[in-house]
Amino acid sequence: MTGHLSQSDVARLMADPSPSVRAETTSKIAAQYDRKHPRMTDAERKIAEEIFRKLAQDAETRVREALAANLKTTADLPHDIALSLAQDVDSVALPVLKFSDVLTDDDLIAIVRGEDAEAKQVAIAQRQNVSGAVADALIDTGNETAVARLVANEGAELSEDALGRVISDYDESAAVSDSLARRSQLPASISEQLVAAMADKLQDYLVSKHNLSSDAASNLILQTRERATVSLLSRGSSDEELEELVFQLHVNGRLTASLIMRALCVGDLSFFEAAMARLANVPLKNARMLIHDEGDLGLRSIYQKAKMPPRLLAAVNTAVNILEEEDYDGGRNDRERFVSRVIERLLTQFEDPSSTMTQDDIDYLMSKLHQLAA
């Protein structure tokens, strides 16, 4: 076919009884249609669009498939044509649903909520950009495969609330959990929920499959979960993010003394401040003033108000002082070296004969610190 179309071309195309000829002709016309590579006059484009409308209703699926395959990325395709193809059988609709920017959020949401739409939901979840409204509709479907693809899609707009619903609604899905774990950016509070959910599953597995006692499994999982939680903490986190994470840990009974001590030992003073503020029920700025007040009266006051274990107060006080002097060195594996320096200084401090801690306190602390070092 040449680059010139006429009404006679339309008539001939519609009259040709051969589906293969119609499919071939469809591909040729569609290839010329893109405005980024203009090969048609405006009049010819109008004719081509009329051809597309007729072909979108063609009885032969292969003709409609050819049309969809060639028009899926056409940015200026008339909306009615794109929508007609998107509502077709899967083999026609999927390329358009995955790639076409002509479709609106309302179009996509209606299709997501349609009957027998599982394959279409998966295609929509893989679009280059998925809005928050479309993402919410996909999460509501219960389609595990679609949600796993959605979560794996870095172009999907997923709010913290949406991610929380994914964790709660698809807690039994290994595919969804794996996609969540691999997502490059997750709010710390969401990552912590994911860690906790995985830890609970692992504990059940250890008890049922490896004959580990419930207490032993619980202790092992607690240490593992706390290490994972601390690793989520970012030194660049905002106060709002830290307070949200601490609140979540607190209401779920996971804001423990050992977790707080562990965070201190990896240098996360900001997390410690937010934790003390939450446990003592005081504003964060007030907690910081008390913690960093000269002498130890301010820290002692908020520590006691937070109902933290008295036997750890000396260790916490020393750790805070150490953190005000130490910092990451910026080199490779600096986090590990920092932790080693902090723990070494803590152990040295409490092996000092002048320490006011009792032997039971020291034994308790040593046990905790050795767990942290491990």
mmCIF file of C-alpha atoms in Angstrom:
data_model
loop_
_atom_site.group_PDB
_atom_site.id
_atom_site.type_symbol
_atom_site.label_atom_id
_atom_site.label_comp_id
_atom_site.label_asym_id
_atom_site.label_seq_id
_atom_site.Cartn_x
_atom_site.Cartn_y
_atom_site.Cartn_z
ATOM 1 C CA MET A 1 0.000 0.000 0.000
ATOM 2 C CA THR A 2 1.255 3.501 -0.779
ATOM 3 C CA GLY A 3 1.145 6.424 1.652
ATOM 4 C CA HIS A 4 -2.069 7.748 0.033
ATOM 5 C CA LEU A 5 -5.447 6.535 1.267
ATOM 6 C CA SER A 6 -8.840 7.036 -0.260
ATOM 7 C CA GLN A 7 -12.451 6.023 0.317
ATOM 8 C CA SER A 8 -11.947 3.271 -2.251
ATOM 9 C CA ASP A 9 -9.232 1.778 0.016
ATOM 10 C CA VAL A 10 -11.760 1.624 2.847
ATOM 11 C CA ALA A 11 -14.343 -0.048 0.649
ATOM 12 C CA ARG A 12 -11.826 -2.552 -0.712
ATOM 13 C CA LEU A 13 -10.510 -3.412 2.739
ATOM 14 C CA MET A 14 -13.991 -4.005 4.140
ATOM 15 C CA ALA A 15 -15.017 -6.081 1.144
ATOM 16 C CA ASP A 16 -11.976 -8.388 1.081
ATOM 17 C CA PRO A 17 -13.121 -11.801 2.366
ATOM 18 C CA SER A 18 -9.628 -12.886 3.469
ATOM 19 C CA PRO A 19 -8.847 -12.297 7.174
ATOM 20 C CA SER A 20 -5.122 -12.589 6.480
ATOM 21 C CA VAL A 21 -5.296 -9.822 3.886
ATOM 22 C CA ARG A 22 -7.296 -7.622 6.222
ATOM 23 C CA ALA A 23 -4.807 -8.216 9.042
ATOM 24 C CA GLU A 24 -1.860 -7.435 6.769
ATOM 25 C CA THR A 25 -3.478 -4.280 5.450
ATOM 26 C CA THR A 26 -4.360 -3.238 8.982
ATOM 27 C CA SER A 27 -0.709 -3.460 10.009
ATOM 28 C CA LYS A 28 0.414 -1.361 7.036
ATOM 29 C CA ILE A 29 -2.089 1.414 7.673
ATOM 30 C CA ALA A 30 -1.413 1.485 11.419
ATOM 31 C CA ALA A 31 2.337 1.706 10.832
ATOM 32 C CA GLN A 32 1.837 4.909 8.823
ATOM 33 C CA TYR A 33 -0.483 6.527 11.337
ATOM 34 C CA ASP A 34 1.867 7.699 14.107
ATOM 35 C CA ARG A 35 2.254 11.491 14.136
ATOM 36 C CA LYS A 36 5.842 11.158 15.331
ATOM 37 C CA HIS A 37 6.630 9.824 11.851
ATOM 38 C CA PRO A 38 4.014 11.576 9.716
ATOM 39 C CA ARG A 39 3.388 9.811 6.445
ATOM 40 C CA MET A 40 -0.241 10.810 6.067
ATOM 41 C CA THR A 41 -2.072 14.016 5.399
ATOM 42 C CA ASP A 42 -4.813 15.071 7.819
ATOM 43 C CA ALA A 43 -7.418 13.846 5.363
ATOM 44 C CA GLU A 44 -5.714 10.465 5.108
ATOM 45 C CA ARG A 45 -5.527 10.219 8.875
ATOM 46 C CA LYS A 46 -9.289 10.725 9.086
ATOM 47 C CA ILE A 47 -9.755 7.929 6.592
ATOM 48 C CA ALA A 48 -7.351 5.693 8.553
ATOM 49 C CA GLU A 49 -9.260 6.343 11.757
ATOM 50 C CA GLU A 50 -12.490 5.328 10.076
ATOM 51 C CA ILE A 51 -10.782 2.145 8.912
ATOM 52 C CA PHE A 52 -9.599 1.466 12.495
ATOM 53 C CA ARG A 53 -13.118 1.889 13.849
ATOM 54 C CA LYS A 54 -14.452 -0.656 11.400
ATOM 55 C CA LEU A 55 -11.552 -3.055 11.985
ATOM 56 C CA ALA A 56 -12.055 -2.819 15.763
ATOM 57 C CA GLN A 57 -15.447 -4.464 15.111
ATOM 58 C CA ASP A 58 -14.085 -7.071 12.688
ATOM 59 C CA ALA A 59 -15.384 -10.566 13.344
ATOM 60 C CA GLU A 60 -11.909 -12.060 12.945
ATOM 61 C CA THR A 61 -9.858 -11.891 16.143
ATOM 62 C CA ARG A 62 -6.560 -11.903 14.243
ATOM 63 C CA VAL A 63 -7.528 -8.664 12.503
ATOM 64 C CA ARG A 64 -8.261 -6.955 15.808
ATOM 65 C CA GLU A 65 -5.052 -8.392 17.264
ATOM 66 C CA ALA A 66 -3.055 -6.866 14.402
ATOM 67 C CA LEU A 67 -4.768 -3.534 14.968
ATOM 68 C CA ALA A 68 -4.034 -3.550 18.715
ATOM 69 C CA ALA A 69 -0.430 -4.645 18.280
ATOM 70 C CA ASN A 70 0.284 -1.782 15.882
ATOM 71 C CA LEU A 71 -1.633 0.936 17.721
ATOM 72 C CA LYS A 72 -0.771 0.096 21.351
ATOM 73 C CA THR A 73 1.785 2.914 21.723
ATOM 74 C CA THR A 74 0.132 5.471 19.415
ATOM 75 C CA ALA A 75 -0.181 8.568 21.579
ATOM 76 C CA ASP A 76 -2.786 10.391 19.488
ATOM 77 C CA LEU A 77 -5.091 7.474 18.760
ATOM 78 C CA PRO A 78 -8.745 8.525 19.172
ATOM 79 C CA HIS A 79 -9.972 7.530 22.609
ATOM 80 C CA ASP A 80 -12.981 5.553 21.382
ATOM 81 C CA ILE A 81 -10.736 3.267 19.310
ATOM 82 C CA ALA A 82 -8.310 2.645 22.187
ATOM 83 C CA LEU A 83 -11.159 1.920 24.589
ATOM 84 C CA SER A 84 -12.858 -0.455 22.150
ATOM 85 C CA LEU A 85 -9.638 -2.464 21.831
ATOM 86 C CA ALA A 86 -9.030 -2.385 25.603
ATOM 87 C CA GLN A 87 -12.465 -3.872 26.235
ATOM 88 C CA ASP A 88 -11.968 -6.678 23.703
ATOM 89 C CA VAL A 89 -10.892 -10.267 24.354
ATOM 90 C CA ASP A 90 -7.575 -10.668 26.151
ATOM 91 C CA SER A 91 -5.428 -11.321 23.081
ATOM 92 C CA VAL A 92 -6.577 -7.993 21.629
ATOM 93 C CA ALA A 93 -6.831 -5.967 24.828
ATOM 94 C CA LEU A 94 -3.644 -6.813 26.711
ATOM 95 C CA PRO A 95 -1.121 -4.896 24.559
ATOM 96 C CA VAL A 96 -3.322 -1.783 24.657
ATOM 97 C CA LEU A 97 -3.926 -2.056 28.393
ATOM 98 C CA LYS A 98 -0.234 -2.414 29.099
ATOM 99 C CA PHE A 99 1.086 0.320 26.814
ATOM 100 C CA SER A 100 -1.547 2.819 25.689
ATOM 101 C CA ASP A 101 -1.438 6.270 27.297
ATOM 102 C CA VAL A 102 -4.734 7.170 25.641
ATOM 103 C CA LEU A 103 -6.718 5.273 28.260
ATOM 104 C CA THR A 104 -7.813 7.266 31.304
ATOM 105 C CA ASP A 105 -7.778 6.195 34.951
ATOM 106 C CA ASP A 106 -11.565 5.877 34.792
ATOM 107 C CA ASP A 107 -11.228 3.530 31.794
ATOM 108 C CA LEU A 108 -8.649 1.396 33.585
ATOM 109 C CA ILE A 109 -10.560 1.222 36.878
ATOM 110 C CA ALA A 110 -13.744 0.147 35.086
ATOM 111 C CA ILE A 111 -11.833 -2.620 33.314
ATOM 112 C CA VAL A 112 -10.088 -3.698 36.534
ATOM 113 C CA ARG A 113 -13.487 -4.058 38.201
ATOM 114 C CA GLY A 114 -15.037 -5.947 35.289
ATOM 115 C CA GLU A 115 -15.883 -9.644 35.235
ATOM 116 C CA ASP A 116 -13.289 -12.250 34.206
ATOM 117 C CA ALA A 117 -10.646 -9.528 34.142
ATOM 118 C CA GLU A 118 -7.729 -11.366 35.765
ATOM 119 C CA ALA A 119 -5.385 -11.175 32.757
ATOM 120 C CA LYS A 120 -6.353 -7.568 32.096
ATOM 121 C CA GLN A 121 -5.621 -6.690 35.718
ATOM 122 C CA VAL A 122 -2.130 -8.143 35.371
ATOM 123 C CA ALA A 123 -1.521 -6.124 32.197
ATOM 124 C CA ILE A 124 -2.679 -2.888 33.841
ATOM 125 C CA ALA A 125 -0.448 -3.565 36.848
ATOM 126 C CA GLN A 126 2.554 -3.583 34.498
ATOM 127 C CA ARG A 127 1.901 -0.193 32.876
ATOM 128 C CA GLN A 128 4.836 2.197 32.904
ATOM 129 C CA ASN A 129 2.896 4.464 35.249
ATOM 130 C CA VAL A 130 0.050 3.346 37.497
ATOM 131 C CA SER A 131 -1.786 6.060 39.419
ATOM 132 C CA GLY A 132 -2.730 5.714 43.064
ATOM 133 C CA ALA A 133 -6.423 5.342 42.183
ATOM 134 C CA VAL A 134 -5.760 2.510 39.721
ATOM 135 C CA ALA A 135 -3.359 0.868 42.187
ATOM 136 C CA ASP A 136 -6.034 0.928 44.898
ATOM 137 C CA ALA A 137 -8.514 -0.698 42.521
ATOM 138 C CA LEU A 138 -5.999 -3.447 41.694
ATOM 139 C CA ILE A 139 -5.297 -4.123 45.380
ATOM 140 C CA ASP A 140 -9.039 -4.552 45.960
ATOM 141 C CA THR A 141 -9.340 -7.298 43.326
ATOM 142 C CA GLY A 142 -7.767 -10.108 45.324
ATOM 143 C CA ASN A 143 -5.746 -10.996 42.218
ATOM 144 C CA GLU A 144 -2.462 -12.175 43.732
ATOM 145 C CA THR A 145 -0.541 -12.180 40.442
ATOM 146 C CA ALA A 146 -1.689 -8.681 39.523
ATOM 147 C CA VAL A 147 -0.794 -7.286 42.952
ATOM 148 C CA ALA A 148 2.634 -8.948 42.888
ATOM 149 C CA ARG A 149 3.301 -7.305 39.502
ATOM 150 C CA LEU A 150 1.950 -3.997 40.798
ATOM 151 C CA VAL A 151 4.234 -3.987 43.828
ATOM 152 C CA ALA A 152 7.210 -4.927 41.646
ATOM 153 C CA ASN A 153 6.424 -2.015 39.314
ATOM 154 C CA GLU A 154 8.551 0.989 40.316
ATOM 155 C CA GLY A 155 6.250 3.175 38.236
ATOM 156 C CA ALA A 156 3.253 2.342 40.400
ATOM 157 C CA GLU A 157 2.130 5.050 42.820
ATOM 158 C CA LEU A 158 1.691 3.174 46.077
ATOM 159 C CA SER A 159 0.834 5.167 49.180
ATOM 160 C CA GLU A 160 1.807 3.974 52.637
ATOM 161 C CA ASP A 161 -1.826 3.074 53.258
ATOM 162 C CA ALA A 162 -1.943 1.065 50.026
ATOM 163 C CA LEU A 163 1.227 -0.819 50.937
ATOM 164 C CA GLY A 164 -0.193 -1.546 54.368
ATOM 165 C CA ARG A 165 -3.299 -3.051 52.777
ATOM 166 C CA VAL A 166 -1.114 -5.171 50.513
ATOM 167 C CA ILE A 167 0.686 -6.606 53.556
ATOM 168 C CA SER A 168 -2.529 -7.341 55.448
ATOM 169 C CA ASP A 169 -4.663 -8.556 52.517
ATOM 170 C CA TYR A 170 -1.988 -10.693 50.857
ATOM 171 C CA ASP A 171 -0.142 -11.939 53.937
ATOM 172 C CA GLU A 172 -0.262 -15.538 52.689
ATOM 173 C CA SER A 173 1.155 -14.745 49.252
ATOM 174 C CA ALA A 174 4.838 -15.549 48.795
ATOM 175 C CA ALA A 175 4.825 -13.819 45.402
ATOM 176 C CA VAL A 176 3.512 -10.551 46.827
ATOM 177 C CA SER A 177 5.875 -10.680 49.823
ATOM 178 C CA ASP A 178 8.834 -11.278 47.519
ATOM 179 C CA SER A 179 7.856 -8.334 45.314
ATOM 180 C CA LEU A 180 7.487 -6.108 48.380
ATOM 181 C CA ALA A 181 10.877 -7.127 49.706
ATOM 182 C CA ARG A 182 12.511 -6.326 46.359
ATOM 183 C CA ARG A 183 10.881 -2.909 45.958
ATOM 184 C CA SER A 184 13.648 -0.291 45.972
ATOM 185 C CA GLN A 185 11.840 2.296 48.092
ATOM 186 C CA LEU A 186 9.623 1.410 51.035
ATOM 187 C CA PRO A 187 8.677 3.551 54.028
ATOM 188 C CA ALA A 188 10.398 2.255 57.158
ATOM 189 C CA SER A 189 7.044 1.564 58.801
ATOM 190 C CA ILE A 190 6.003 -0.648 55.878
ATOM 191 C CA SER A 191 9.338 -2.472 55.840
ATOM 192 C CA GLU A 192 8.948 -3.126 59.562
ATOM 193 C CA GLN A 193 5.472 -4.585 59.033
ATOM 194 C CA LEU A 194 6.909 -6.835 56.349
ATOM 195 C CA VAL A 195 9.744 -7.950 58.625
ATOM 196 C CA ALA A 196 7.300 -8.707 61.449
ATOM 197 C CA ALA A 197 4.991 -10.695 59.159
ATOM 198 C CA MET A 198 7.879 -12.750 57.790
ATOM 199 C CA ALA A 199 9.259 -13.320 61.293
ATOM 200 C CA ASP A 200 5.920 -14.702 62.506
ATOM 201 C CA LYS A 201 5.826 -17.142 59.596
ATOM 202 C CA LEU A 202 9.412 -18.206 60.248
ATOM 203 C CA GLN A 203 8.697 -18.823 63.919
ATOM 204 C CA ASP A 204 5.764 -21.104 63.062
ATOM 205 C CA TYR A 205 7.983 -22.937 60.583
ATOM 206 C CA LEU A 206 10.791 -23.480 63.121
ATOM 207 C CA VAL A 207 8.385 -24.871 65.696
ATOM 208 C CA SER A 208 6.447 -27.146 63.328
ATOM 209 C CA LYS A 209 9.241 -28.374 61.060
ATOM 210 C CA HIS A 210 12.370 -28.388 63.204
ATOM 211 C CA ASN A 211 11.043 -29.444 66.610
ATOM 212 C CA LEU A 212 12.332 -26.229 68.162
ATOM 213 C CA SER A 213 10.616 -25.272 71.391
ATOM 214 C CA SER A 214 8.282 -22.312 71.223
ATOM 215 C CA ASP A 215 10.459 -20.306 73.653
ATOM 216 C CA ALA A 216 13.666 -21.022 71.741
ATOM 217 C CA ALA A 217 12.061 -20.160 68.427
ATOM 218 C CA SER A 218 10.573 -16.996 69.898
ATOM 219 C CA ASN A 219 13.944 -15.846 71.253
ATOM 220 C CA LEU A 220 15.698 -16.577 67.976
ATOM 221 C CA ILE A 221 13.064 -14.789 65.921
ATOM 222 C CA LEU A 222 13.030 -11.818 68.285
ATOM 223 C CA GLN A 223 16.751 -11.288 67.807
ATOM 224 C CA THR A 224 16.477 -11.739 64.043
ATOM 225 C CA ARG A 225 13.510 -9.375 63.787
ATOM 226 C CA GLU A 226 15.223 -6.716 65.870
ATOM 227 C CA ARG A 227 18.379 -6.904 63.756
ATOM 228 C CA ALA A 228 16.288 -6.564 60.615
ATOM 229 C CA THR A 229 14.281 -3.672 62.083
ATOM 230 C CA VAL A 230 17.398 -1.766 63.080
ATOM 231 C CA SER A 231 18.834 -2.267 59.607
ATOM 232 C CA LEU A 232 15.790 -0.425 58.216
ATOM 233 C CA LEU A 233 16.539 2.728 60.153
ATOM 234 C CA SER A 234 17.957 5.449 57.954
ATOM 235 C CA ARG A 235 20.088 8.214 59.386
ATOM 236 C CA GLY A 236 18.377 10.509 56.890
ATOM 237 C CA SER A 237 14.836 9.722 58.036
ATOM 238 C CA SER A 238 12.642 12.672 58.913
ATOM 239 C CA ASP A 239 11.193 13.144 62.392
ATOM 240 C CA GLU A 240 7.751 12.316 61.001
ATOM 241 C CA GLU A 241 8.961 9.004 59.526
ATOM 242 C CA LEU A 242 10.730 8.034 62.741
ATOM 243 C CA GLU A 243 7.744 8.923 64.903
ATOM 244 C CA GLU A 244 5.432 6.912 62.642
ATOM 245 C CA LEU A 245 7.722 3.880 62.783
ATOM 246 C CA VAL A 246 8.105 4.143 66.568
ATOM 247 C CA PHE A 247 4.338 4.505 67.020
ATOM 248 C CA GLN A 248 3.758 1.387 64.911
ATOM 249 C CA LEU A 249 6.311 -0.582 66.921
ATOM 250 C CA HIS A 250 4.789 0.635 70.179
ATOM 251 C CA VAL A 251 1.152 -0.201 69.433
ATOM 252 C CA ASN A 252 2.178 -3.672 68.258
ATOM 253 C CA GLY A 253 4.290 -4.369 71.344
ATOM 254 C CA ARG A 254 7.562 -4.395 69.424
ATOM 255 C CA LEU A 255 9.214 -1.278 70.889
ATOM 256 C CA THR A 256 11.326 -3.285 73.319
ATOM 257 C CA ALA A 257 14.284 -2.291 75.476
ATOM 258 C CA SER A 258 16.563 -4.637 73.547
ATOM 259 C CA LEU A 259 15.499 -3.089 70.226
ATOM 260 C CA ILE A 260 16.183 0.399 71.598
ATOM 261 C CA MET A 261 19.588 -0.702 72.926
ATOM 262 C CA ARG A 262 20.386 -2.354 69.622
ATOM 263 C CA ALA A 263 19.549 0.877 67.764
ATOM 264 C CA LEU A 264 21.854 2.817 70.074
ATOM 265 C CA CYS A 265 24.681 0.392 69.408
ATOM 266 C CA VAL A 266 24.457 0.983 65.647
ATOM 267 C CA GLY A 267 24.483 4.724 66.209
ATOM 268 C CA ASP A 268 20.833 5.579 65.700
ATOM 269 C CA LEU A 269 20.432 8.277 68.319
ATOM 270 C CA SER A 270 17.429 9.749 66.487
ATOM 271 C CA PHE A 271 15.509 6.492 66.863
ATOM 272 C CA PHE A 272 16.383 6.386 70.564
ATOM 273 C CA GLU A 273 15.075 9.939 70.993
ATOM 274 C CA ALA A 274 11.814 9.119 69.212
ATOM 275 C CA ALA A 275 11.422 5.916 71.232
ATOM 276 C CA MET A 276 11.916 7.715 74.540
ATOM 277 C CA ALA A 277 9.434 10.399 73.492
ATOM 278 C CA ARG A 278 6.808 7.772 72.654
ATOM 279 C CA LEU A 279 7.320 5.648 75.776
ATOM 280 C CA ALA A 280 7.407 8.677 78.069
ATOM 281 C CA ASN A 281 4.499 10.306 76.211
ATOM 282 C CA VAL A 282 6.280 13.642 75.727
ATOM 283 C CA PRO A 283 6.901 15.700 72.568
ATOM 284 C CA LEU A 284 10.015 14.739 70.629
ATOM 285 C CA LYS A 285 11.664 18.137 71.119
ATOM 286 C CA ASN A 286 11.224 17.819 74.894
ATOM 287 C CA ALA A 287 12.702 14.330 74.847
ATOM 288 C CA ARG A 288 15.759 15.596 72.995
ATOM 289 C CA MET A 289 16.297 18.403 75.499
ATOM 290 C CA LEU A 290 16.193 15.967 78.401
ATOM 291 C CA ILE A 291 18.395 13.351 76.736
ATOM 292 C CA HIS A 292 21.102 15.864 75.825
ATOM 293 C CA ASP A 293 20.885 17.960 78.979
ATOM 294 C CA GLU A 294 24.242 18.396 80.726
ATOM 295 C CA GLY A 295 24.770 15.750 83.326
ATOM 296 C CA ASP A 296 22.581 12.659 83.461
ATOM 297 C CA LEU A 297 19.549 13.976 85.326
ATOM 298 C CA GLY A 298 17.543 14.737 82.180
ATOM 299 C CA LEU A 299 18.252 11.346 80.618
ATOM 300 C CA ARG A 300 17.547 9.589 83.919
ATOM 301 C CA SER A 301 14.236 11.437 84.237
ATOM 302 C CA ILE A 302 12.870 10.543 80.802
ATOM 303 C CA TYR A 303 14.293 7.022 81.026
ATOM 304 C CA GLN A 304 12.377 6.380 84.218
ATOM 305 C CA LYS A 305 9.231 8.016 82.842
ATOM 306 C CA ALA A 306 9.510 5.681 79.829
ATOM 307 C CA LYS A 307 9.575 2.717 82.276
ATOM 308 C CA MET A 308 12.733 1.297 80.720
ATOM 309 C CA PRO A 309 14.638 -1.435 82.660
ATOM 310 C CA PRO A 310 16.646 0.246 85.463
ATOM 311 C CA ARG A 311 19.553 -2.152 84.938
ATOM 312 C CA LEU A 312 20.132 -0.780 81.427
ATOM 313 C CA LEU A 313 20.209 2.897 82.412
ATOM 314 C CA ALA A 314 23.979 3.050 82.924
ATOM 315 C CA ALA A 315 24.562 1.350 79.585
ATOM 316 C CA VAL A 316 22.167 3.695 77.801
ATOM 317 C CA ASN A 317 23.780 6.736 79.416
ATOM 318 C CA THR A 318 27.223 5.554 78.343
ATOM 319 C CA ALA A 319 26.013 4.733 74.828
ATOM 320 C CA VAL A 320 24.501 8.214 74.411
ATOM 321 C CA ASN A 321 27.782 9.780 75.527
ATOM 322 C CA ILE A 322 29.727 7.587 73.134
ATOM 323 C CA LEU A 323 27.466 8.484 70.228
ATOM 324 C CA GLU A 324 28.024 12.175 70.870
ATOM 325 C CA GLU A 325 31.732 11.519 70.314
ATOM 326 C CA GLU A 326 31.745 8.766 67.674
ATOM 327 C CA ASP A 327 30.477 8.796 64.091
ATOM 328 C CA TYR A 328 30.622 6.643 60.972
ATOM 329 C CA ASP A 329 33.963 6.990 59.201
ATOM 330 C CA GLY A 330 32.369 7.057 55.726
ATOM 331 C CA GLY A 331 34.390 4.115 54.423
ATOM 332 C CA ARG A 332 33.251 0.718 53.202
ATOM 333 C CA ASN A 333 31.497 -1.319 55.916
ATOM 334 C CA ASP A 334 31.688 1.694 58.239
ATOM 335 C CA ARG A 335 28.470 0.619 59.973
ATOM 336 C CA GLU A 336 30.065 -2.630 61.125
ATOM 337 C CA ARG A 337 33.202 -0.838 62.361
ATOM 338 C CA PHE A 338 31.076 1.727 64.177
ATOM 339 C CA VAL A 339 29.085 -0.979 65.988
ATOM 340 C CA SER A 340 32.314 -2.720 66.996
ATOM 341 C CA ARG A 341 33.754 0.512 68.432
ATOM 342 C CA VAL A 342 30.580 1.277 70.406
ATOM 343 C CA ILE A 343 30.297 -2.226 71.867
ATOM 344 C CA GLU A 344 34.009 -2.335 72.684
ATOM 345 C CA ARG A 345 33.759 0.958 74.570
ATOM 346 C CA LEU A 346 30.646 -0.199 76.400
ATOM 347 C CA LEU A 347 32.249 -3.451 77.482
ATOM 348 C CA THR A 348 35.379 -1.618 78.593
ATOM 349 C CA GLN A 349 33.276 0.826 80.590
ATOM 350 C CA PHE A 350 31.452 -1.861 82.539
ATOM 351 C CA GLU A 351 34.507 -3.990 83.184
ATOM 352 C CA ASP A 352 35.872 -1.006 85.117
ATOM 353 C CA PRO A 353 35.996 -1.874 88.841
ATOM 354 C CA SER A 354 34.635 1.585 89.647
ATOM 355 C CA SER A 355 31.382 0.849 87.800
ATOM 356 C CA THR A 356 28.312 1.261 90.003
ATOM 357 C CA MET A 357 26.442 -1.578 88.329
ATOM 358 C CA THR A 358 25.809 -4.776 90.255
ATOM 359 C CA GLN A 359 27.209 -8.053 89.008
ATOM 360 C CA ASP A 360 23.713 -9.173 87.959
ATOM 361 C CA ASP A 361 23.311 -5.961 85.981
ATOM 362 C CA ILE A 362 26.670 -6.452 84.316
ATOM 363 C CA ASP A 363 25.882 -10.085 83.476
ATOM 364 C CA TYR A 364 22.550 -9.035 81.977
ATOM 365 C CA LEU A 365 24.167 -6.280 79.935
ATOM 366 C CA MET A 366 26.992 -8.543 78.787
ATOM 367 C CA SER A 367 24.442 -11.061 77.545
ATOM 368 C CA LYS A 368 22.591 -8.351 75.622
ATOM 369 C CA LEU A 369 25.759 -6.847 74.156
ATOM 370 C CA HIS A 370 27.107 -10.209 73.061
ATOM 371 C CA GLN A 371 23.779 -10.833 71.331
ATOM 372 C CA LEU A 372 24.110 -7.488 69.603
ATOM 373 C CA ALA A 373 27.703 -8.210 68.576
ATOM 374 C CA ALA A 374 26.599 -11.514 67.087
#
